Amino acid sequence: MPTTPATAANTSSNGAAEAIMLELVDENGTTIGTAEKLAAHQSPGQLHRAFSVFLFDEQGRLLLQRRALGKYHSPGVWSNTCCGHPYPGEAPFAAAARRTYEELGVSPSLLAEAGTVRYNHPDPASGLVEQEFNHLFVGMAQEKVSPDPDEVGETAFVTAGELAERHAEAPFSAWFMTVLDAARPAIRELTGPAAGW
């Protein structure tokens, strides 16, 4: 992973990974502190900053990812293009672009803010809780996807109709429909009415 001021704070001097810290926020999204990532997700959950990215191809199809089976939270389920957490002090936009590249090998183009959404979604399978103030982003994937297998098990570009079929048949992340619905106005603006989003 490239070292930036934000990532340097999460790597020790000998290169070993330290605890990943998240930014805790109040109901207005104002930073109020930090917490270790796993602790922030343990029931009842601590409200923290997150981001969700929705990337589309030139045909208006959404890039989905199936989370790798080795992930401790929501493994093996389908979800939006990329989601994650900014490091404390890292701008959500920068975190979204960084993490999309780390997970999928794609630098998003035309990446734009699409609002925020606050939710509380327990994950029955793991017992963890997504208590998040989520910054939404939409953009284009104009490069070949090259996923990191430790993060992503599979990818697929889907139309709105194909997504509805897949969502009825396959497990999706607990937060997926919440973030998709919140991002729909910006998605429609990006993809146009013909795409059906």
XYZ file of N, CA and C in Angstrom:
591
model
N 0.848 -1.178 0.000
C 0.000 0.000 0.000
C 0.889 1.236 0.000
N 0.593 2.242 -0.838
C 1.395 3.449 -0.843
C 1.284 4.174 0.497
N 2.374 4.806 0.923
C 2.357 5.530 2.185
C 1.955 6.974 1.935
N 0.908 7.399 2.620
C 0.439 8.782 2.590
C 0.401 9.259 4.028
N 0.183 10.552 4.288
C 0.079 10.982 5.689
C -0.959 10.180 6.463
N -2.049 9.815 5.810
C -3.092 9.056 6.515
C -2.657 7.624 6.778
N -2.027 6.969 5.779
C -1.637 5.574 5.979
C -0.410 5.446 6.851
N 0.451 6.457 6.868
C 1.644 6.410 7.710
C 1.262 6.297 9.173
N 0.154 6.892 9.545
C -0.305 6.842 10.928
C -0.771 5.450 11.316
N -0.955 4.553 10.354
C -1.440 3.203 10.625
C -0.390 2.136 10.349
N 0.871 2.548 10.248
C 1.975 1.622 10.044
C 3.076 1.960 11.038
N 3.590 0.943 11.722
C 4.640 1.209 12.696
C 5.961 1.440 11.982
N 6.984 1.884 12.735
C 8.278 2.211 12.133
C 8.963 0.985 11.549
N 8.642 -0.216 12.029
C 9.261 -1.410 11.459
C 8.406 -2.029 10.355
N 7.338 -1.332 9.950
C 6.508 -1.792 8.829
C 5.364 -2.707 9.234
N 5.283 -3.082 10.520
C 4.213 -3.970 10.960
C 2.904 -3.199 11.048
N 1.819 -3.866 10.725
C 0.516 -3.218 10.779
C 0.097 -3.009 12.229
N -0.418 -1.829 12.508
C -0.948 -1.528 13.828
C -2.465 -1.625 13.764
N -3.097 -1.448 14.905
C -4.555 -1.471 14.948
C -5.109 -0.411 14.003
N -6.138 -0.770 13.254
C -6.781 0.184 12.350
C -7.777 1.002 13.156
N -7.619 2.318 13.099
C -8.468 3.209 13.862
C -9.497 3.862 12.941
N -10.711 4.034 13.465
C -11.787 4.690 12.743
C -12.133 6.000 13.439
N -12.766 6.889 12.670
C -13.186 8.174 13.185
C -14.607 8.068 13.720
N -14.789 8.281 15.001
C -16.126 8.308 15.593
C -16.747 9.670 15.343
N -18.061 9.685 15.090
C -18.760 10.934 14.780
C -20.055 11.016 15.565
N -20.602 12.243 15.636
C -21.926 12.404 16.217
C -22.967 12.308 15.103
N -24.223 12.535 15.443
C -25.312 12.375 14.476
C -25.229 13.359 13.309
N -24.443 14.431 13.463
C -24.257 15.402 12.384
C -23.014 15.130 11.557
N -22.282 14.066 11.890
C -21.065 13.747 11.157
C -19.845 14.486 11.644
N -19.929 15.119 12.801
C -18.787 15.836 13.377
C -17.911 14.850 14.139
N -16.612 14.888 13.894
C -15.681 13.977 14.559
C -15.666 14.220 16.058
N -15.774 13.129 16.824
C -15.770 13.239 18.292
C -14.710 12.350 18.934
N -13.970 11.567 18.125
C -12.953 10.698 18.697
C -12.575 9.596 17.726
N -11.889 8.573 18.247
C -11.489 7.430 17.424
C -11.765 6.146 18.197
N -11.820 5.045 17.458
C -11.965 3.721 18.067
C -11.312 2.701 17.155
N -10.862 1.615 17.742
C -10.300 0.516 16.949
C -11.422 -0.085 16.111
N -11.085 -0.516 14.896
C -12.088 -0.925 13.905
C -13.026 -2.016 14.417
N -12.490 -3.110 14.943
C -13.349 -4.200 15.391
C -14.202 -3.768 16.577
N -13.613 -3.007 17.499
C -14.366 -2.541 18.662
C -15.550 -1.669 18.244
N -15.360 -0.843 17.214
C -16.431 0.045 16.750
C -17.592 -0.735 16.150
N -17.326 -1.970 15.687
C -18.361 -2.785 15.053
C -19.001 -3.803 16.001
N -18.492 -3.902 17.230
C -19.081 -4.848 18.166
C -20.341 -4.242 18.772
N -21.348 -5.093 18.997
C -22.655 -4.647 19.477
C -22.513 -3.825 20.754
N -23.207 -2.702 20.859
C -24.238 -2.162 19.965
C -23.690 -1.328 18.809
N -22.379 -1.242 18.680
C -21.750 -0.453 17.624
C -21.541 0.987 18.044
N -20.490 1.597 17.509
C -20.207 3.006 17.746
C -20.338 3.727 16.402
N -21.017 4.857 16.396
C -21.231 5.587 15.157
C -19.895 6.100 14.632
N -19.566 5.703 13.399
C -18.275 6.071 12.821
C -18.433 6.446 11.350
N -17.407 7.124 10.839
C -17.419 7.588 9.455
C -17.082 6.436 8.514
N -17.807 6.369 7.401
C -17.573 5.339 6.387
C -17.815 5.955 5.016
N -17.528 5.181 3.980
C -17.835 5.624 2.617
C -18.315 4.434 1.802
N -19.089 4.719 0.769
C -19.540 3.711 -0.197
C -19.386 4.281 -1.601
N -18.832 3.467 -2.490
C -18.570 3.879 -3.870
C -19.423 3.038 -4.814
N -19.994 3.697 -5.821
C -20.746 3.046 -6.887
C -20.120 3.460 -8.208
N -19.468 2.519 -8.899
C -18.862 2.814 -10.190
C -19.640 2.123 -11.296
N -19.701 2.786 -12.442
C -20.469 2.315 -13.594
C -19.585 2.291 -14.827
N -19.925 1.395 -15.767
C -19.213 1.388 -17.047
C -19.943 2.301 -18.032
N -19.435 2.353 -19.250
C -20.006 3.262 -20.257
C -21.449 2.899 -20.618
N -21.858 1.646 -20.357
C -23.228 1.203 -20.653
C -24.184 1.449 -19.486
N -23.682 2.068 -18.425
C -24.534 2.337 -17.269
C -24.729 1.145 -16.366
N -23.831 0.146 -16.457
C -23.921 -1.027 -15.585
C -23.100 -0.784 -14.313
N -23.643 -1.216 -13.176
C -23.000 -1.054 -11.880
C -21.976 -2.158 -11.647
N -20.806 -1.770 -11.168
C -19.773 -2.727 -10.789
C -20.031 -3.183 -9.352
N -20.364 -4.468 -9.209
C -20.553 -5.087 -7.896
C -19.306 -5.869 -7.522
N -19.103 -6.069 -6.237
C -18.070 -6.999 -5.788
C -18.674 -7.976 -4.799
N -18.174 -9.212 -4.852
C -18.502 -10.194 -3.811
C -17.328 -10.202 -2.847
N -17.600 -9.910 -1.601
C -16.545 -9.782 -0.604
C -15.818 -11.118 -0.414
N -14.515 -11.063 -0.262
C -13.702 -12.271 -0.116
C -14.167 -13.087 1.091
N -14.025 -14.400 0.981
C -14.464 -15.293 2.055
C -13.645 -15.121 3.325
N -12.431 -14.584 3.214
C -11.578 -14.412 4.383
C -11.855 -13.166 5.196
N -12.776 -12.314 4.753
C -13.049 -11.078 5.492
C -13.822 -11.404 6.772
N -13.490 -10.696 7.873
C -14.128 -11.013 9.154
C -15.558 -10.497 9.213
N -15.882 -9.512 8.389
C -17.222 -8.914 8.418
C -17.900 -9.147 7.065
N -19.058 -9.772 7.077
C -19.865 -10.016 5.869
C -19.070 -10.689 4.750
N -18.384 -11.800 5.037
C -17.639 -12.492 3.979
C -18.569 -13.156 2.973
N -18.155 -13.168 1.710
C -18.848 -13.926 0.673
C -20.143 -13.334 0.172
N -20.510 -12.146 0.631
C -21.755 -11.541 0.159
C -21.454 -10.488 -0.901
N -22.444 -10.215 -1.740
C -22.308 -9.186 -2.768
C -22.555 -7.819 -2.149
N -21.915 -6.813 -2.719
C -22.114 -5.454 -2.230
C -21.762 -4.467 -3.337
N -21.826 -3.182 -2.993
C -21.504 -2.142 -3.965
C -20.030 -2.207 -4.350
N -19.612 -1.366 -5.274
C -18.264 -1.422 -5.838
C -17.198 -1.475 -4.764
N -17.300 -0.591 -3.796
C -16.295 -0.531 -2.730
C -16.899 0.189 -1.541
N -16.533 -0.241 -0.350
C -16.933 0.477 0.846
C -15.826 0.322 1.881
N -15.786 1.241 2.799
C -14.740 1.182 3.810
C -14.810 2.374 4.737
N -13.685 2.653 5.373
C -13.617 3.695 6.389
C -12.399 4.578 6.147
N -12.576 5.892 6.175
C -11.399 6.760 6.126
C -10.560 6.573 7.397
N -9.262 6.736 7.259
C -8.432 6.815 8.456
C -8.757 8.121 9.173
N -8.542 8.207 10.487
C -8.766 9.478 11.176
C -7.993 10.609 10.489
N -8.703 11.670 10.149
C -8.094 12.817 9.488
C -8.038 12.725 7.975
N -8.407 11.580 7.403
C -8.391 11.409 5.949
C -9.747 11.834 5.386
N -9.740 12.623 4.323
C -10.988 13.058 3.697
C -11.708 11.848 3.106
N -13.036 11.757 3.263
C -13.775 10.624 2.699
C -13.543 10.438 1.193
N -13.469 11.529 0.438
C -13.243 11.429 -1.012
C -11.907 10.744 -1.293
N -10.862 11.162 -0.586
C -9.536 10.564 -0.768
C -9.540 9.095 -0.368
N -10.230 8.783 0.726
C -10.307 7.391 1.184
C -11.041 6.521 0.169
N -12.119 7.055 -0.406
C -12.891 6.295 -1.392
C -12.045 5.973 -2.621
N -11.310 6.957 -3.117
C -10.456 6.736 -4.286
C -9.315 5.772 -3.953
N -8.699 5.946 -2.775
C -7.596 5.081 -2.354
C -8.047 3.634 -2.231
N -9.152 3.435 -1.530
C -9.588 2.064 -1.242
C -10.105 1.363 -2.496
N -10.744 2.100 -3.400
C -11.194 1.496 -4.652
C -9.993 0.978 -5.441
N -8.921 1.736 -5.445
C -7.712 1.281 -6.140
C -7.092 0.077 -5.423
N -7.034 0.114 -4.091
C -6.440 -0.994 -3.342
C -7.218 -2.293 -3.539
N -8.550 -2.222 -3.532
C -9.360 -3.430 -3.633
C -9.518 -3.930 -5.064
N -9.679 -3.003 -6.020
C -10.079 -3.375 -7.378
C -9.064 -3.008 -8.456
N -7.994 -2.309 -8.092
C -6.993 -1.919 -9.076
C -7.504 -0.902 -10.075
N -8.535 -0.149 -9.708
C -9.164 0.831 -10.595
C -9.095 2.204 -9.944
N -8.670 3.205 -10.716
C -8.758 4.586 -10.268
C -10.051 5.164 -10.830
N -11.024 5.471 -9.987
C -12.313 5.949 -10.491
C -12.163 7.255 -11.265
N -12.945 7.410 -12.320
C -12.995 8.682 -13.027
C -14.361 9.318 -12.784
N -14.410 10.620 -12.891
C -15.643 11.395 -12.652
C -16.237 11.102 -11.281
N -15.395 10.795 -10.305
C -15.897 10.472 -8.973
C -16.498 11.729 -8.351
N -17.738 11.608 -7.893
C -18.458 12.757 -7.335
C -19.179 12.372 -6.064
N -19.314 13.329 -5.162
C -20.050 13.110 -3.928
C -21.529 12.905 -4.245
N -22.162 12.011 -3.493
C -23.579 11.696 -3.721
C -24.384 11.768 -2.428
N -23.901 12.562 -1.464
C -24.626 12.735 -0.210
C -24.112 11.833 0.892
N -24.865 11.802 1.982
C -24.533 10.944 3.123
C -25.793 10.219 3.574
N -25.580 9.122 4.283
C -26.698 8.388 4.872
C -26.211 7.799 6.193
N -27.101 7.829 7.187
C -26.764 7.284 8.505
C -27.631 6.045 8.724
N -27.023 4.963 9.184
C -27.797 3.738 9.408
C -27.213 2.911 10.531
N -28.020 1.934 10.963
C -27.645 0.988 12.006
C -28.097 -0.380 11.514
N -27.159 -1.176 11.000
C -27.492 -2.486 10.448
C -26.718 -3.585 11.174
N -27.377 -4.369 12.026
C -26.719 -5.543 12.618
C -26.505 -6.620 11.551
N -25.430 -7.367 11.681
C -25.156 -8.501 10.798
C -25.374 -9.768 11.624
N -26.519 -10.440 11.428
C -26.821 -11.613 12.259
C -25.761 -12.707 12.186
N -25.130 -12.869 11.034
C -24.160 -13.957 10.874
C -22.929 -13.761 11.758
N -22.453 -12.527 11.879
C -21.220 -12.282 12.636
C -21.481 -11.694 14.017
N -22.678 -11.132 14.227
C -22.962 -10.439 15.473
C -22.421 -9.023 15.500
N -21.778 -8.584 14.413
C -21.235 -7.233 14.343
C -22.331 -6.260 13.906
N -22.081 -4.983 14.140
C -23.072 -3.947 13.853
C -22.443 -2.849 12.999
N -23.145 -2.491 11.924
C -22.735 -1.349 11.101
C -23.498 -0.126 11.581
N -22.845 0.671 12.387
C -23.416 1.904 12.944
C -22.634 3.033 12.268
N -23.121 3.481 11.084
C -22.266 4.311 10.232
C -22.920 5.607 9.770
N -22.056 6.611 9.631
C -22.360 7.863 8.949
C -21.595 7.763 7.634
N -22.313 7.421 6.564
C -21.686 6.963 5.321
C -21.706 8.044 4.243
N -20.526 8.355 3.715
C -20.370 9.307 2.615
C -20.446 8.523 1.297
N -21.328 8.938 0.408
C -21.592 8.212 -0.832
C -20.888 8.886 -2.012
N -20.391 8.053 -2.939
C -19.697 8.548 -4.125
C -20.128 7.729 -5.336
N -20.273 8.402 -6.466
C -20.561 7.732 -7.734
C -19.509 8.150 -8.751
N -19.228 7.257 -9.695
C -18.245 7.570 -10.719
C -18.208 6.486 -11.781
N -17.164 6.541 -12.586
C -17.008 5.621 -13.704
C -15.804 4.712 -13.476
N -15.931 3.476 -13.945
C -14.812 2.526 -13.987
C -14.438 2.365 -15.458
N -13.380 3.028 -15.875
C -13.007 3.023 -17.282
C -11.720 2.241 -17.531
N -11.254 1.521 -16.513
C -10.077 0.671 -16.634
C -10.488 -0.773 -16.366
N -9.627 -1.697 -16.752
C -9.877 -3.110 -16.458
C -9.752 -3.340 -14.951
N -10.711 -4.056 -14.402
C -10.713 -4.346 -12.971
C -9.682 -5.436 -12.677
N -8.894 -5.235 -11.625
C -7.877 -6.200 -11.210
C -7.965 -6.372 -9.690
N -8.930 -7.177 -9.217
C -9.207 -7.249 -7.781
C -8.084 -7.888 -6.965
N -7.953 -7.427 -5.721
C -7.080 -8.041 -4.732
C -7.849 -9.237 -4.162
N -7.367 -10.464 -4.349
C -8.125 -11.645 -3.899
C -8.325 -11.720 -2.389
N -7.512 -11.014 -1.614
C -7.716 -10.982 -0.165
C -8.934 -10.146 0.212
N -9.356 -9.276 -0.705
C -10.477 -8.375 -0.439
C -11.742 -8.741 -1.221
N -11.542 -9.181 -2.461
C -12.655 -9.358 -3.395
C -12.650 -10.772 -3.957
N -13.783 -11.473 -3.810
C -13.889 -12.827 -4.329
C -14.295 -12.879 -5.790
N -15.046 -11.872 -6.227
C -15.614 -11.883 -7.578
C -16.149 -10.491 -7.877
N -16.219 -10.134 -9.158
C -16.843 -8.876 -9.568
C -17.830 -9.148 -10.697
N -18.747 -8.212 -10.887
C -19.710 -8.320 -11.984
C -20.257 -6.933 -12.297
N -20.415 -6.635 -13.578
C -21.131 -5.437 -14.011
C -22.574 -5.847 -14.277
N -23.528 -5.125 -13.682
C -24.931 -5.507 -13.830
C -25.792 -4.295 -14.189
N -26.833 -4.553 -14.987
C -27.849 -3.547 -15.247
C -28.770 -3.470 -14.033
N -29.649 -2.482 -14.027
C -30.609 -2.365 -12.927
C -31.488 -3.611 -12.846
N -31.921 -4.128 -13.998
C -32.743 -5.340 -14.013
C -31.988 -6.561 -13.528
N -30.729 -6.697 -13.950
C -29.909 -7.835 -13.506
C -29.642 -7.760 -12.007
N -29.475 -6.541 -11.485
C -29.260 -6.393 -10.049
C -30.479 -6.888 -9.279
N -31.673 -6.538 -9.745
C -32.890 -6.970 -9.052
C -32.971 -8.495 -9.007
N -32.633 -9.155 -10.126
C -32.643 -10.628 -10.162
C -31.599 -11.206 -9.219
N -30.387 -10.659 -9.269
C -29.298 -11.163 -8.427
C -29.614 -10.949 -6.953
N -30.189 -9.794 -6.628
C -30.495 -9.477 -5.233
C -31.540 -10.435 -4.673
N -32.436 -10.911 -5.529
C -33.470 -11.859 -5.086
C -32.893 -13.252 -4.860
N -31.758 -13.562 -5.486
C -31.218 -14.925 -5.453
C -29.981 -15.091 -4.579
N -29.168 -14.041 -4.429
C -27.873 -14.171 -3.760
C -27.824 -13.297 -2.514
N -27.006 -13.667 -1.532
C -26.884 -12.826 -0.339
C -26.121 -11.532 -0.643
N -26.645 -10.424 -0.127
C -26.010 -9.109 -0.250
C -25.706 -8.570 1.141
N -24.810 -7.606 1.210
C -24.475 -6.983 2.492
C -25.709 -6.325 3.095
N -25.742 -6.254 4.418
C -26.892 -5.694 5.128
C -27.124 -4.232 4.757
N -26.054 -3.527 4.411
C -26.158 -2.091 4.133
C -26.414 -1.775 2.664
N -26.354 -2.756 1.786
C -26.348 -2.482 0.343
C -27.548 -1.656 -0.123
N -28.759 -2.105 0.174
C -29.941 -1.390 -0.336
C -30.058 0.010 0.269
N -29.638 0.175 1.509
C -29.690 1.491 2.143
C -28.806 2.486 1.408
N -27.554 2.074 1.118
C -26.648 3.009 0.452
C -27.029 3.195 -1.017
N -27.504 2.128 -1.669
C -27.934 2.260 -3.070
C -29.102 3.236 -3.183
N -30.103 3.066 -2.352
C -31.268 3.950 -2.420
C -30.886 5.399 -2.149
N -29.990 5.615 -1.185
C -29.570 6.981 -0.866
C -28.781 7.618 -2.014
N -28.046 6.790 -2.774
C -27.215 7.304 -3.874
C -27.971 7.414 -5.194
N -29.192 6.892 -5.279
C -29.909 6.830 -6.564
C -30.016 8.165 -7.308
N -30.333 9.294 -6.652
C -30.402 10.544 -7.420
C -29.102 10.858 -8.163
N -27.972 10.693 -7.499
C -26.683 10.957 -8.144
C -26.373 9.900 -9.205
N -26.793 8.661 -8.971
C -26.587 7.593 -9.949
C -27.363 7.901 -11.225
N -28.603 8.335 -11.079
C -29.417 8.670 -12.249
C -28.814 9.835 -13.026
N -28.276 10.806 -12.288
C -27.644 11.953 -12.941
C -26.423 11.514 -13.745
N -25.664 10.562 -13.198
C -24.460 10.072 -13.871
C -24.789 9.190 -15.079
N -25.738 8.277 -14.907
C -25.976 7.242 -15.936
C -27.059 7.623 -16.933
N -27.907 8.592 -16.594
C -28.989 8.979 -17.484
C -30.217 8.107 -17.299
N -31.384 8.579 -17.761
C -32.636 7.853 -17.522
C -32.711 6.496 -18.224
N -32.016 6.326 -19.320
C -32.107 5.069 -20.070
C -31.542 3.887 -19.298
N -30.624 4.143 -18.358
C -29.993 3.052 -17.605
C -30.950 2.418 -16.612
N -32.018 3.115 -16.238
C -33.041 2.526 -15.395
C -32.770 2.525 -13.917
N -31.808 3.297 -13.450
C -31.510 3.310 -12.016
C -32.464 4.235 -11.270
